[in-house]
Amino acid sequence: MSGTISAGAAGTWTLGDLTVNRIGFGAMRLPQHGRAFAGDAAPRDRDQAMTVLRTAVELGVNHIDTAAFYFSRLRSANELINRALAPYPEDLVIATKVGPGRDPSGEWLPMATPQQLRGQVEENLRQLGRDHLDLVNLRVSGPGAITEHFEALAALRDAGLIRHLGISAARPDHLAQAQAIAPVVCVQNPYGLGFRSAQDELVRVCGAQGIAFVPFFAIAGVEREAGGSGTENDEVLSIARTHGATPVQVRLAWALHRGPHILVIPGTGSPEHLVDNVAAANLRLTSDDLTRLETVHQAEQ
Protein backbone atom coordinates (compact mmCIF):
# COMPACT_ATOMS: atom_id res chain seq x y z
CA MET A 1 0.00 0.00 0.00
CA SER A 2 1.49 3.32 -1.05
CA GLY A 3 0.63 6.83 -2.15
CA THR A 4 -0.04 10.20 -0.57
CA ILE A 5 -2.27 9.92 2.50
CA SER A 6 -5.52 11.74 1.78
CA ALA A 7 -9.14 11.06 2.68
CA GLY A 8 -9.99 11.95 -0.89
CA ALA A 9 -8.27 8.80 -2.21
CA ALA A 10 -11.38 6.80 -1.28
CA GLY A 11 -13.65 8.94 -3.45
CA THR A 12 -16.57 11.18 -2.58
CA TRP A 13 -20.31 11.02 -1.92
CA THR A 14 -23.00 13.67 -1.85
CA LEU A 15 -25.11 14.31 1.24
CA GLY A 16 -27.93 16.29 -0.29
CA ASP A 17 -26.00 19.15 -1.89
CA LEU A 18 -22.87 18.65 0.22
CA THR A 19 -19.95 16.64 -1.20
CA VAL A 20 -17.76 14.81 1.30
CA ASN A 21 -14.79 12.49 1.14
CA ARG A 22 -15.77 8.94 2.05
CA ILE A 23 -13.36 8.73 4.99
CA GLY A 24 -14.51 11.06 7.73
CA PHE A 25 -13.87 11.41 11.45
CA GLY A 26 -16.01 10.44 14.43
CA ALA A 27 -15.57 12.62 17.53
CA MET A 28 -16.97 10.24 20.17
CA ARG A 29 -13.54 9.19 21.47
CA LEU A 30 -12.06 12.70 21.36
CA PRO A 31 -13.05 14.07 24.82
CA GLN A 32 -11.54 11.24 26.89
CA HIS A 33 -9.15 8.31 27.08
CA GLY A 34 -10.62 4.81 27.24
CA ARG A 35 -14.29 3.95 27.06
CA ALA A 36 -16.55 6.73 25.83
CA PHE A 37 -19.17 7.91 28.33
CA ALA A 38 -17.44 6.25 31.30
CA GLY A 39 -17.82 8.44 34.37
CA ASP A 40 -14.24 7.83 35.48
CA ALA A 41 -12.66 8.30 32.04
CA ALA A 42 -9.60 10.56 32.04
CA PRO A 43 -10.19 13.69 29.95
CA ARG A 44 -7.95 13.96 26.90
CA ASP A 45 -5.29 16.65 26.67
CA ARG A 46 -6.88 19.65 24.94
CA ASP A 47 -3.90 20.38 22.70
CA GLN A 48 -3.70 16.75 21.58
CA ALA A 49 -7.42 16.70 20.74
CA MET A 50 -7.16 19.90 18.72
CA THR A 51 -4.08 18.58 16.92
CA VAL A 52 -6.05 15.49 15.88
CA LEU A 53 -8.87 17.63 14.48
CA ARG A 54 -6.56 19.97 12.60
CA THR A 55 -4.54 17.07 11.22
CA ALA A 56 -7.73 15.38 10.05
CA VAL A 57 -8.68 18.43 8.02
CA GLU A 58 -5.13 18.68 6.64
CA LEU A 59 -5.46 15.05 5.48
CA GLY A 60 -8.62 15.85 3.55
CA VAL A 61 -11.27 14.87 6.08
CA ASN A 62 -14.28 17.11 5.44
CA HIS A 63 -16.99 15.11 7.24
CA ILE A 64 -16.94 15.15 11.04
CA ASP A 65 -19.53 13.34 13.13
CA THR A 66 -20.25 14.66 16.62
CA ALA A 67 -22.96 15.23 19.24
CA ALA A 68 -23.59 17.50 22.21
CA PHE A 69 -23.64 14.40 24.44
CA TYR A 70 -20.03 13.58 23.50
CA PHE A 71 -18.28 14.98 26.56
CA SER A 72 -16.09 13.98 29.51
CA ARG A 73 -15.52 15.73 32.83
CA LEU A 74 -13.48 18.52 31.22
CA ARG A 75 -13.90 18.17 27.46
CA SER A 76 -16.75 18.60 24.98
CA ALA A 77 -16.32 17.26 21.46
CA ASN A 78 -18.37 20.09 19.97
CA GLU A 79 -16.41 22.78 21.73
CA LEU A 80 -13.09 21.15 20.81
CA ILE A 81 -14.22 21.16 17.17
CA ASN A 82 -15.20 24.82 17.45
CA ARG A 83 -11.93 25.80 19.14
CA ALA A 84 -9.73 23.83 16.74
CA LEU A 85 -11.40 24.48 13.40
CA ALA A 86 -13.37 27.75 13.47
CA PRO A 87 -13.57 29.67 11.23
CA TYR A 88 -14.58 26.47 9.48
CA PRO A 89 -13.32 25.50 6.00
CA GLU A 90 -16.02 26.05 3.40
CA ASP A 91 -16.14 22.37 2.43
CA LEU A 92 -16.32 21.01 5.99
CA VAL A 93 -19.56 19.16 6.81
CA ILE A 94 -20.30 18.71 10.51
CA ALA A 95 -22.94 16.10 11.28
CA THR A 96 -24.47 15.91 14.73
CA LYS A 97 -27.23 13.90 16.32
CA VAL A 98 -30.12 14.52 18.69
CA GLY A 99 -32.50 12.41 20.73
CA PRO A 100 -30.31 11.16 23.59
CA GLY A 101 -28.99 13.52 26.23
CA ARG A 102 -26.81 13.52 29.34
CA ASP A 103 -27.00 15.72 32.41
CA PRO A 104 -23.91 17.73 33.52
CA SER A 105 -22.71 14.79 35.65
CA GLY A 106 -22.75 12.54 32.58
CA GLU A 107 -25.84 10.50 33.51
CA TRP A 108 -28.10 9.58 30.63
CA LEU A 109 -31.44 11.36 30.41
CA PRO A 110 -34.67 9.95 28.96
CA MET A 111 -35.00 10.18 25.19
CA ALA A 112 -35.93 13.73 24.20
CA THR A 113 -39.55 14.41 23.37
CA PRO A 114 -40.33 15.96 19.98
CA GLN A 115 -40.78 19.30 21.76
CA GLN A 116 -37.30 19.05 23.32
CA LEU A 117 -35.46 18.50 20.05
CA ARG A 118 -35.25 22.21 19.26
CA GLY A 119 -33.36 22.78 22.50
CA GLN A 120 -30.90 20.03 21.57
CA VAL A 121 -30.43 21.50 18.10
CA GLU A 122 -29.82 24.96 19.59
CA GLU A 123 -27.30 23.52 22.06
CA ASN A 124 -25.34 22.01 19.16
CA LEU A 125 -25.50 25.34 17.34
CA ARG A 126 -24.17 27.18 20.41
CA GLN A 127 -21.35 24.74 21.09
CA LEU A 128 -20.24 24.58 17.47
CA GLY A 129 -20.62 28.32 16.88
CA ARG A 130 -22.84 27.84 13.85
CA ASP A 131 -26.00 29.56 12.62
CA HIS A 132 -27.24 26.30 11.10
CA LEU A 133 -26.31 22.62 11.29
CA ASP A 134 -25.20 20.88 8.09
CA LEU A 135 -26.69 17.50 9.00
CA VAL A 136 -28.69 16.31 12.00
CA ASN A 137 -29.32 12.62 12.62
CA LEU A 138 -32.21 11.56 14.78
CA ARG A 139 -30.75 8.87 17.05
CA VAL A 140 -33.60 6.39 17.39
CA SER A 141 -34.40 4.78 20.73
CA GLY A 142 -36.13 1.42 20.41
CA PRO A 143 -38.45 0.01 17.76
CA GLY A 144 -41.28 2.54 18.19
CA ALA A 145 -42.41 4.97 15.51
CA ILE A 146 -40.28 8.08 14.95
CA THR A 147 -42.89 10.09 13.05
CA GLU A 148 -43.42 12.87 15.63
CA HIS A 149 -39.71 13.28 16.30
CA PHE A 150 -38.83 13.46 12.62
CA GLU A 151 -41.65 15.91 11.96
CA ALA A 152 -40.16 18.17 14.63
CA LEU A 153 -36.76 18.04 12.93
CA ALA A 154 -38.31 18.63 9.52
CA ALA A 155 -39.91 21.79 10.93
CA LEU A 156 -36.50 22.98 12.14
CA ARG A 157 -35.12 22.22 8.70
CA ASP A 158 -37.86 24.34 7.14
CA ALA A 159 -36.99 27.12 9.62
CA GLY A 160 -33.36 27.12 8.42
CA LEU A 161 -31.70 25.71 11.54
CA ILE A 162 -30.83 22.42 9.79
CA ARG A 163 -29.71 21.82 6.21
CA HIS A 164 -30.13 18.03 5.89
CA LEU A 165 -31.61 15.19 7.95
CA GLY A 166 -30.64 11.61 8.66
CA ILE A 167 -31.42 8.83 11.11
CA SER A 168 -29.18 6.80 13.39
CA ALA A 169 -29.48 3.42 15.12
CA ALA A 170 -32.51 2.93 12.89
CA ARG A 171 -34.51 0.05 11.43
CA PRO A 172 -35.80 -0.19 7.84
CA ASP A 173 -39.30 0.81 8.94
CA HIS A 174 -37.85 3.95 10.55
CA LEU A 175 -36.33 4.89 7.21
CA ALA A 176 -39.71 4.56 5.51
CA GLN A 177 -41.39 6.64 8.24
CA ALA A 178 -38.79 9.40 7.92
CA GLN A 179 -38.89 9.47 4.11
CA ALA A 180 -42.63 10.04 4.22
CA ILE A 181 -41.92 13.31 6.04
CA ALA A 182 -38.70 14.74 4.55
CA PRO A 183 -35.68 13.66 2.49
CA VAL A 184 -33.21 11.43 4.34
CA VAL A 185 -29.59 11.82 3.22
CA CYS A 186 -28.00 9.19 5.46
CA VAL A 187 -28.55 6.23 7.76
CA GLN A 188 -25.96 5.92 10.52
CA ASN A 189 -25.94 2.47 12.13
CA PRO A 190 -23.53 0.11 13.92
CA TYR A 191 -21.91 -2.09 11.28
CA GLY A 192 -18.57 -3.58 10.37
CA LEU A 193 -16.70 -6.67 9.27
CA GLY A 194 -18.23 -9.55 11.24
CA PHE A 195 -20.41 -7.12 13.17
CA ARG A 196 -24.14 -6.71 12.64
CA SER A 197 -24.19 -8.58 9.33
CA ALA A 198 -27.99 -8.42 9.53
CA GLN A 199 -27.50 -4.81 8.40
CA ASP A 200 -26.37 -6.02 4.97
CA GLU A 201 -29.86 -5.67 3.52
CA LEU A 202 -30.29 -2.12 4.83
CA VAL A 203 -26.88 -1.25 3.37
CA ARG A 204 -28.13 -2.53 0.01
CA VAL A 205 -31.44 -0.65 0.27
CA CYS A 206 -29.66 2.61 1.06
CA GLY A 207 -27.36 2.17 -1.91
CA ALA A 208 -30.27 1.49 -4.23
CA GLN A 209 -31.98 4.67 -3.04
CA GLY A 210 -28.89 6.88 -3.16
CA ILE A 211 -28.78 7.30 0.61
CA ALA A 212 -25.43 7.32 2.40
CA PHE A 213 -24.86 4.51 4.90
CA VAL A 214 -22.54 5.64 7.69
CA PRO A 215 -21.31 2.72 9.81
CA PHE A 216 -20.15 3.36 13.34
CA PHE A 217 -18.10 0.86 15.35
CA ALA A 218 -16.71 -0.25 11.99
CA ILE A 219 -13.39 -0.91 13.76
CA ALA A 220 -14.45 -1.63 17.34
CA GLY A 221 -17.31 -4.01 16.46
CA VAL A 222 -18.70 -5.73 19.55
CA GLU A 223 -16.32 -3.72 21.78
CA ARG A 224 -18.36 -0.65 20.84
CA GLU A 225 -17.55 2.38 23.06
CA ALA A 226 -14.46 0.65 24.49
CA GLY A 227 -12.65 0.59 21.14
CA GLY A 228 -10.78 -2.39 19.73
CA SER A 229 -10.21 -5.54 21.79
CA GLY A 230 -6.55 -5.96 20.85
CA THR A 231 -7.18 -9.32 19.20
CA GLU A 232 -7.76 -9.89 15.50
CA ASN A 233 -9.05 -12.52 13.08
CA ASP A 234 -6.34 -14.56 11.35
CA GLU A 235 -7.71 -13.85 7.87
CA VAL A 236 -7.70 -10.12 8.52
CA LEU A 237 -4.11 -10.34 9.79
CA SER A 238 -3.04 -12.33 6.73
CA ILE A 239 -4.60 -9.88 4.27
CA ALA A 240 -3.08 -6.94 6.14
CA ARG A 241 0.40 -8.49 5.90
CA THR A 242 -0.02 -9.11 2.18
CA HIS A 243 -0.78 -5.44 1.55
CA GLY A 244 1.67 -4.00 4.07
CA ALA A 245 -1.34 -2.57 5.88
CA THR A 246 -2.81 -2.73 9.37
CA PRO A 247 -5.86 -4.79 10.38
CA VAL A 248 -7.73 -1.55 11.06
CA GLN A 249 -7.07 -0.42 7.50
CA VAL A 250 -8.34 -3.73 6.17
CA ARG A 251 -11.56 -3.33 8.17
CA LEU A 252 -12.10 0.22 6.93
CA ALA A 253 -11.30 -0.73 3.32
CA TRP A 254 -13.74 -3.65 3.56
CA ALA A 255 -16.49 -1.28 4.70
CA LEU A 256 -15.75 1.12 1.84
CA HIS A 257 -15.96 -1.80 -0.61
CA ARG A 258 -19.56 -2.49 0.47
CA GLY A 259 -20.71 0.29 -1.84
CA PRO A 260 -19.85 3.80 -3.07
CA HIS A 261 -22.46 5.20 -0.64
CA ILE A 262 -20.57 3.98 2.45
CA LEU A 263 -19.01 6.79 4.49
CA VAL A 264 -16.75 5.60 7.31
CA ILE A 265 -16.16 7.77 10.40
CA PRO A 266 -13.36 6.13 12.42
CA GLY A 267 -12.62 8.02 15.60
CA THR A 268 -9.45 8.38 17.64
CA GLY A 269 -7.67 10.75 19.95
CA SER A 270 -4.24 9.74 18.66
CA PRO A 271 -2.60 11.67 15.79
CA GLU A 272 -0.74 8.51 14.76
CA HIS A 273 -3.90 6.38 14.66
CA LEU A 274 -5.64 9.13 12.70
CA VAL A 275 -3.01 8.97 9.96
CA ASP A 276 -3.29 5.17 9.86
CA ASN A 277 -7.08 5.39 9.56
CA VAL A 278 -7.02 7.89 6.72
CA ALA A 279 -4.38 5.82 4.91
CA ALA A 280 -7.04 3.12 4.48
CA ALA A 281 -8.27 5.26 1.58
CA ASN A 282 -5.32 3.92 -0.45
CA LEU A 283 -5.93 0.24 0.28
CA ARG A 284 -7.40 -1.64 -2.68
CA LEU A 285 -8.59 -5.10 -1.68
CA THR A 286 -8.57 -7.82 -4.36
CA SER A 287 -11.56 -9.97 -5.26
CA ASP A 288 -9.87 -12.83 -3.43
CA ASP A 289 -9.43 -10.64 -0.34
CA LEU A 290 -13.11 -9.74 -0.42
CA THR A 291 -14.17 -13.37 -0.78
CA ARG A 292 -12.10 -14.33 2.25
CA LEU A 293 -13.42 -11.39 4.25
CA GLU A 294 -17.01 -12.24 3.34
CA THR A 295 -16.50 -15.58 5.06
CA VAL A 296 -15.26 -13.71 8.14
CA HIS A 297 -18.23 -11.35 7.96
CA GLN A 298 -20.82 -14.11 7.87
CA ALA A 299 -19.07 -16.28 10.48
CA GLU A 300 -18.56 -13.65 13.19
CA GLN A 301 -22.18 -12.76 13.82
CSV table of C-alpha atoms in Angstrom, one decimal:
chain,number,residue,atom,x,y,z
A,1,MET,CA,0.0,0.0,0.0
A,2,SER,CA,1.5,3.3,-1.1
A,3,GLY,CA,0.6,6.8,-2.2
A,4,THR,CA,0.0,10.2,-0.6
A,5,ILE,CA,-2.3,9.9,2.5
A,6,SER,CA,-5.5,11.7,1.8
A,7,ALA,CA,-9.1,11.1,2.7
A,8,GLY,CA,-10.0,12.0,-0.9
A,9,ALA,CA,-8.3,8.8,-2.2
A,10,ALA,CA,-11.4,6.8,-1.3
A,11,GLY,CA,-13.7,8.9,-3.4
A,12,THR,CA,-16.6,11.2,-2.6
A,13,TRP,CA,-20.3,11.0,-1.9
A,14,THR,CA,-23.0,13.7,-1.8
A,15,LEU,CA,-25.1,14.3,1.2
A,16,GLY,CA,-27.9,16.3,-0.3
A,17,ASP,CA,-26.0,19.1,-1.9
A,18,LEU,CA,-22.9,18.6,0.2
A,19,THR,CA,-20.0,16.6,-1.2
A,20,VAL,CA,-17.8,14.8,1.3
A,21,ASN,CA,-14.8,12.5,1.1
A,22,ARG,CA,-15.8,8.9,2.1
A,23,ILE,CA,-13.4,8.7,5.0
A,24,GLY,CA,-14.5,11.1,7.7
A,25,PHE,CA,-13.9,11.4,11.4
A,26,GLY,CA,-16.0,10.4,14.4
A,27,ALA,CA,-15.6,12.6,17.5
A,28,MET,CA,-17.0,10.2,20.2
A,29,ARG,CA,-13.5,9.2,21.5
A,30,LEU,CA,-12.1,12.7,21.4
A,31,PRO,CA,-13.0,14.1,24.8
A,32,GLN,CA,-11.5,11.2,26.9
A,33,HIS,CA,-9.2,8.3,27.1
A,34,GLY,CA,-10.6,4.8,27.2
A,35,ARG,CA,-14.3,4.0,27.1
A,36,ALA,CA,-16.5,6.7,25.8
A,37,PHE,CA,-19.2,7.9,28.3
A,38,ALA,CA,-17.4,6.3,31.3
A,39,GLY,CA,-17.8,8.4,34.4
A,40,ASP,CA,-14.2,7.8,35.5
A,41,ALA,CA,-12.7,8.3,32.0
A,42,ALA,CA,-9.6,10.6,32.0
A,43,PRO,CA,-10.2,13.7,29.9
A,44,ARG,CA,-7.9,14.0,26.9
A,45,ASP,CA,-5.3,16.7,26.7
A,46,ARG,CA,-6.9,19.7,24.9
A,47,ASP,CA,-3.9,20.4,22.7
A,48,GLN,CA,-3.7,16.8,21.6
A,49,ALA,CA,-7.4,16.7,20.7
A,50,MET,CA,-7.2,19.9,18.7
A,51,THR,CA,-4.1,18.6,16.9
A,52,VAL,CA,-6.0,15.5,15.9
A,53,LEU,CA,-8.9,17.6,14.5
A,54,ARG,CA,-6.6,20.0,12.6
A,55,THR,CA,-4.5,17.1,11.2
A,56,ALA,CA,-7.7,15.4,10.1
A,57,VAL,CA,-8.7,18.4,8.0
A,58,GLU,CA,-5.1,18.7,6.6
A,59,LEU,CA,-5.5,15.0,5.5
A,60,GLY,CA,-8.6,15.8,3.5
A,61,VAL,CA,-11.3,14.9,6.1
A,62,ASN,CA,-14.3,17.1,5.4
A,63,HIS,CA,-17.0,15.1,7.2
A,64,ILE,CA,-16.9,15.2,11.0
A,65,ASP,CA,-19.5,13.3,13.1
A,66,THR,CA,-20.2,14.7,16.6
A,67,ALA,CA,-23.0,15.2,19.2
A,68,ALA,CA,-23.6,17.5,22.2
A,69,PHE,CA,-23.6,14.4,24.4
A,70,TYR,CA,-20.0,13.6,23.5
A,71,PHE,CA,-18.3,15.0,26.6
A,72,SER,CA,-16.1,14.0,29.5
A,73,ARG,CA,-15.5,15.7,32.8
A,74,LEU,CA,-13.5,18.5,31.2
A,75,ARG,CA,-13.9,18.2,27.5
A,76,SER,CA,-16.8,18.6,25.0
A,77,ALA,CA,-16.3,17.3,21.5
A,78,ASN,CA,-18.4,20.1,20.0
A,79,GLU,CA,-16.4,22.8,21.7
A,80,LEU,CA,-13.1,21.1,20.8
A,81,ILE,CA,-14.2,21.2,17.2
A,82,ASN,CA,-15.2,24.8,17.5
A,83,ARG,CA,-11.9,25.8,19.1
A,84,ALA,CA,-9.7,23.8,16.7
A,85,LEU,CA,-11.4,24.5,13.4
A,86,ALA,CA,-13.4,27.8,13.5
A,87,PRO,CA,-13.6,29.7,11.2
A,88,TYR,CA,-14.6,26.5,9.5
A,89,PRO,CA,-13.3,25.5,6.0
A,90,GLU,CA,-16.0,26.1,3.4
A,91,ASP,CA,-16.1,22.4,2.4
A,92,LEU,CA,-16.3,21.0,6.0
A,93,VAL,CA,-19.6,19.2,6.8
A,94,ILE,CA,-20.3,18.7,10.5
A,95,ALA,CA,-22.9,16.1,11.3
A,96,THR,CA,-24.5,15.9,14.7
A,97,LYS,CA,-27.2,13.9,16.3
A,98,VAL,CA,-30.1,14.5,18.7
A,99,GLY,CA,-32.5,12.4,20.7
A,100,PRO,CA,-30.3,11.2,23.6
A,101,GLY,CA,-29.0,13.5,26.2
A,102,ARG,CA,-26.8,13.5,29.3
A,103,ASP,CA,-27.0,15.7,32.4
A,104,PRO,CA,-23.9,17.7,33.5
A,105,SER,CA,-22.7,14.8,35.6
A,106,GLY,CA,-22.8,12.5,32.6
A,107,GLU,CA,-25.8,10.5,33.5
A,108,TRP,CA,-28.1,9.6,30.6
A,109,LEU,CA,-31.4,11.4,30.4
A,110,PRO,CA,-34.7,10.0,29.0
A,111,MET,CA,-35.0,10.2,25.2
A,112,ALA,CA,-35.9,13.7,24.2
A,113,THR,CA,-39.6,14.4,23.4
A,114,PRO,CA,-40.3,16.0,20.0
A,115,GLN,CA,-40.8,19.3,21.8
A,116,GLN,CA,-37.3,19.0,23.3
A,117,LEU,CA,-35.5,18.5,20.0
A,118,ARG,CA,-35.3,22.2,19.3
A,119,GLY,CA,-33.4,22.8,22.5
A,120,GLN,CA,-30.9,20.0,21.6
A,121,VAL,CA,-30.4,21.5,18.1
A,122,GLU,CA,-29.8,25.0,19.6
A,123,GLU,CA,-27.3,23.5,22.1
A,124,ASN,CA,-25.3,22.0,19.2
A,125,LEU,CA,-25.5,25.3,17.3
A,126,ARG,CA,-24.2,27.2,20.4
A,127,GLN,CA,-21.3,24.7,21.1
A,128,LEU,CA,-20.2,24.6,17.5
A,129,GLY,CA,-20.6,28.3,16.9
A,130,ARG,CA,-22.8,27.8,13.8
A,131,ASP,CA,-26.0,29.6,12.6
A,132,HIS,CA,-27.2,26.3,11.1
A,133,LEU,CA,-26.3,22.6,11.3
A,134,ASP,CA,-25.2,20.9,8.1
A,135,LEU,CA,-26.7,17.5,9.0
A,136,VAL,CA,-28.7,16.3,12.0
A,137,ASN,CA,-29.3,12.6,12.6
A,138,LEU,CA,-32.2,11.6,14.8
A,139,ARG,CA,-30.8,8.9,17.0
A,140,VAL,CA,-33.6,6.4,17.4
A,141,SER,CA,-34.4,4.8,20.7
A,142,GLY,CA,-36.1,1.4,20.4
A,143,PRO,CA,-38.4,0.0,17.8
A,144,GLY,CA,-41.3,2.5,18.2
A,145,ALA,CA,-42.4,5.0,15.5
A,146,ILE,CA,-40.3,8.1,15.0
A,147,THR,CA,-42.9,10.1,13.1
A,148,GLU,CA,-43.4,12.9,15.6
A,149,HIS,CA,-39.7,13.3,16.3
A,150,PHE,CA,-38.8,13.5,12.6
A,151,GLU,CA,-41.7,15.9,12.0
A,152,ALA,CA,-40.2,18.2,14.6
A,153,LEU,CA,-36.8,18.0,12.9
A,154,ALA,CA,-38.3,18.6,9.5
A,155,ALA,CA,-39.9,21.8,10.9
A,156,LEU,CA,-36.5,23.0,12.1
A,157,ARG,CA,-35.1,22.2,8.7
A,158,ASP,CA,-37.9,24.3,7.1
A,159,ALA,CA,-37.0,27.1,9.6
A,160,GLY,CA,-33.4,27.1,8.4
A,161,LEU,CA,-31.7,25.7,11.5
A,162,ILE,CA,-30.8,22.4,9.8
A,163,ARG,CA,-29.7,21.8,6.2
A,164,HIS,CA,-30.1,18.0,5.9
A,165,LEU,CA,-31.6,15.2,7.9
A,166,GLY,CA,-30.6,11.6,8.7
A,167,ILE,CA,-31.4,8.8,11.1
A,168,SER,CA,-29.2,6.8,13.4
A,169,ALA,CA,-29.5,3.4,15.1
A,170,ALA,CA,-32.5,2.9,12.9
A,171,ARG,CA,-34.5,0.1,11.4
A,172,PRO,CA,-35.8,-0.2,7.8
A,173,ASP,CA,-39.3,0.8,8.9
A,174,HIS,CA,-37.9,3.9,10.5
A,175,LEU,CA,-36.3,4.9,7.2
A,176,ALA,CA,-39.7,4.6,5.5
A,177,GLN,CA,-41.4,6.6,8.2
A,178,ALA,CA,-38.8,9.4,7.9
A,179,GLN,CA,-38.9,9.5,4.1
A,180,ALA,CA,-42.6,10.0,4.2
A,181,ILE,CA,-41.9,13.3,6.0
A,182,ALA,CA,-38.7,14.7,4.6
A,183,PRO,CA,-35.7,13.7,2.5
A,184,VAL,CA,-33.2,11.4,4.3
A,185,VAL,CA,-29.6,11.8,3.2
A,186,CYS,CA,-28.0,9.2,5.5
A,187,VAL,CA,-28.5,6.2,7.8
A,188,GLN,CA,-26.0,5.9,10.5
A,189,ASN,CA,-25.9,2.5,12.1
A,190,PRO,CA,-23.5,0.1,13.9
A,191,TYR,CA,-21.9,-2.1,11.3
A,192,GLY,CA,-18.6,-3.6,10.4
A,193,LEU,CA,-16.7,-6.7,9.3
A,194,GLY,CA,-18.2,-9.5,11.2
A,195,PHE,CA,-20.4,-7.1,13.2
A,196,ARG,CA,-24.1,-6.7,12.6
A,197,SER,CA,-24.2,-8.6,9.3
A,198,ALA,CA,-28.0,-8.4,9.5
A,199,GLN,CA,-27.5,-4.8,8.4
A,200,ASP,CA,-26.4,-6.0,5.0
A,201,GLU,CA,-29.9,-5.7,3.5
A,202,LEU,CA,-30.3,-2.1,4.8
A,203,VAL,CA,-26.9,-1.3,3.4
A,204,ARG,CA,-28.1,-2.5,0.0
A,205,VAL,CA,-31.4,-0.6,0.3
A,206,CYS,CA,-29.7,2.6,1.1
A,207,GLY,CA,-27.4,2.2,-1.9
A,208,ALA,CA,-30.3,1.5,-4.2
A,209,GLN,CA,-32.0,4.7,-3.0
A,210,GLY,CA,-28.9,6.9,-3.2
A,211,ILE,CA,-28.8,7.3,0.6
A,212,ALA,CA,-25.4,7.3,2.4
A,213,PHE,CA,-24.9,4.5,4.9
A,214,VAL,CA,-22.5,5.6,7.7
A,215,PRO,CA,-21.3,2.7,9.8
A,216,PHE,CA,-20.2,3.4,13.3
A,217,PHE,CA,-18.1,0.9,15.4
A,218,ALA,CA,-16.7,-0.3,12.0
A,219,ILE,CA,-13.4,-0.9,13.8
A,220,ALA,CA,-14.4,-1.6,17.3
A,221,GLY,CA,-17.3,-4.0,16.5
A,222,VAL,CA,-18.7,-5.7,19.5
A,223,GLU,CA,-16.3,-3.7,21.8
A,224,ARG,CA,-18.4,-0.6,20.8
A,225,GLU,CA,-17.5,2.4,23.1
A,226,ALA,CA,-14.5,0.7,24.5
A,227,GLY,CA,-12.7,0.6,21.1
A,228,GLY,CA,-10.8,-2.4,19.7
A,229,SER,CA,-10.2,-5.5,21.8
A,230,GLY,CA,-6.6,-6.0,20.8
A,231,THR,CA,-7.2,-9.3,19.2
A,232,GLU,CA,-7.8,-9.9,15.5
A,233,ASN,CA,-9.1,-12.5,13.1
A,234,ASP,CA,-6.3,-14.6,11.4
A,235,GLU,CA,-7.7,-13.8,7.9
A,236,VAL,CA,-7.7,-10.1,8.5
A,237,LEU,CA,-4.1,-10.3,9.8
A,238,SER,CA,-3.0,-12.3,6.7
A,239,ILE,CA,-4.6,-9.9,4.3
A,240,ALA,CA,-3.1,-6.9,6.1
A,241,ARG,CA,0.4,-8.5,5.9
A,242,THR,CA,0.0,-9.1,2.2
A,243,HIS,CA,-0.8,-5.4,1.5
A,244,GLY,CA,1.7,-4.0,4.1
A,245,ALA,CA,-1.3,-2.6,5.9
A,246,THR,CA,-2.8,-2.7,9.4
A,247,PRO,CA,-5.9,-4.8,10.4
A,248,VAL,CA,-7.7,-1.6,11.1
A,249,GLN,CA,-7.1,-0.4,7.5
A,250,VAL,CA,-8.3,-3.7,6.2
A,251,ARG,CA,-11.6,-3.3,8.2
A,252,LEU,CA,-12.1,0.2,6.9
A,253,ALA,CA,-11.3,-0.7,3.3
A,254,TRP,CA,-13.7,-3.7,3.6
A,255,ALA,CA,-16.5,-1.3,4.7
A,256,LEU,CA,-15.7,1.1,1.8
A,257,HIS,CA,-16.0,-1.8,-0.6
A,258,ARG,CA,-19.6,-2.5,0.5
A,259,GLY,CA,-20.7,0.3,-1.8
A,260,PRO,CA,-19.9,3.8,-3.1
A,261,HIS,CA,-22.5,5.2,-0.6
A,262,ILE,CA,-20.6,4.0,2.5
A,263,LEU,CA,-19.0,6.8,4.5
A,264,VAL,CA,-16.7,5.6,7.3
A,265,ILE,CA,-16.2,7.8,10.4
A,266,PRO,CA,-13.4,6.1,12.4
A,267,GLY,CA,-12.6,8.0,15.6
A,268,THR,CA,-9.5,8.4,17.6
A,269,GLY,CA,-7.7,10.8,20.0
A,270,SER,CA,-4.2,9.7,18.7
A,271,PRO,CA,-2.6,11.7,15.8
A,272,GLU,CA,-0.7,8.5,14.8
A,273,HIS,CA,-3.9,6.4,14.7
A,274,LEU,CA,-5.6,9.1,12.7
A,275,VAL,CA,-3.0,9.0,10.0
A,276,ASP,CA,-3.3,5.2,9.9
A,277,ASN,CA,-7.1,5.4,9.6
A,278,VAL,CA,-7.0,7.9,6.7
A,279,ALA,CA,-4.4,5.8,4.9
A,280,ALA,CA,-7.0,3.1,4.5
A,281,ALA,CA,-8.3,5.3,1.6
A,282,ASN,CA,-5.3,3.9,-0.4
A,283,LEU,CA,-5.9,0.2,0.3
A,284,ARG,CA,-7.4,-1.6,-2.7
A,285,LEU,CA,-8.6,-5.1,-1.7
A,286,THR,CA,-8.6,-7.8,-4.4
A,287,SER,CA,-11.6,-10.0,-5.3
A,288,ASP,CA,-9.9,-12.8,-3.4
A,289,ASP,CA,-9.4,-10.6,-0.3
A,290,LEU,CA,-13.1,-9.7,-0.4
A,291,THR,CA,-14.2,-13.4,-0.8
A,292,ARG,CA,-12.1,-14.3,2.3
A,293,LEU,CA,-13.4,-11.4,4.2
A,294,GLU,CA,-17.0,-12.2,3.3
A,295,THR,CA,-16.5,-15.6,5.1
A,296,VAL,CA,-15.3,-13.7,8.1
A,297,HIS,CA,-18.2,-11.4,8.0
A,298,GLN,CA,-20.8,-14.1,7.9
A,299,ALA,CA,-19.1,-16.3,10.5
A,300,GLU,CA,-18.6,-13.6,13.2
A,301,GLN,CA,-22.2,-12.8,13.8
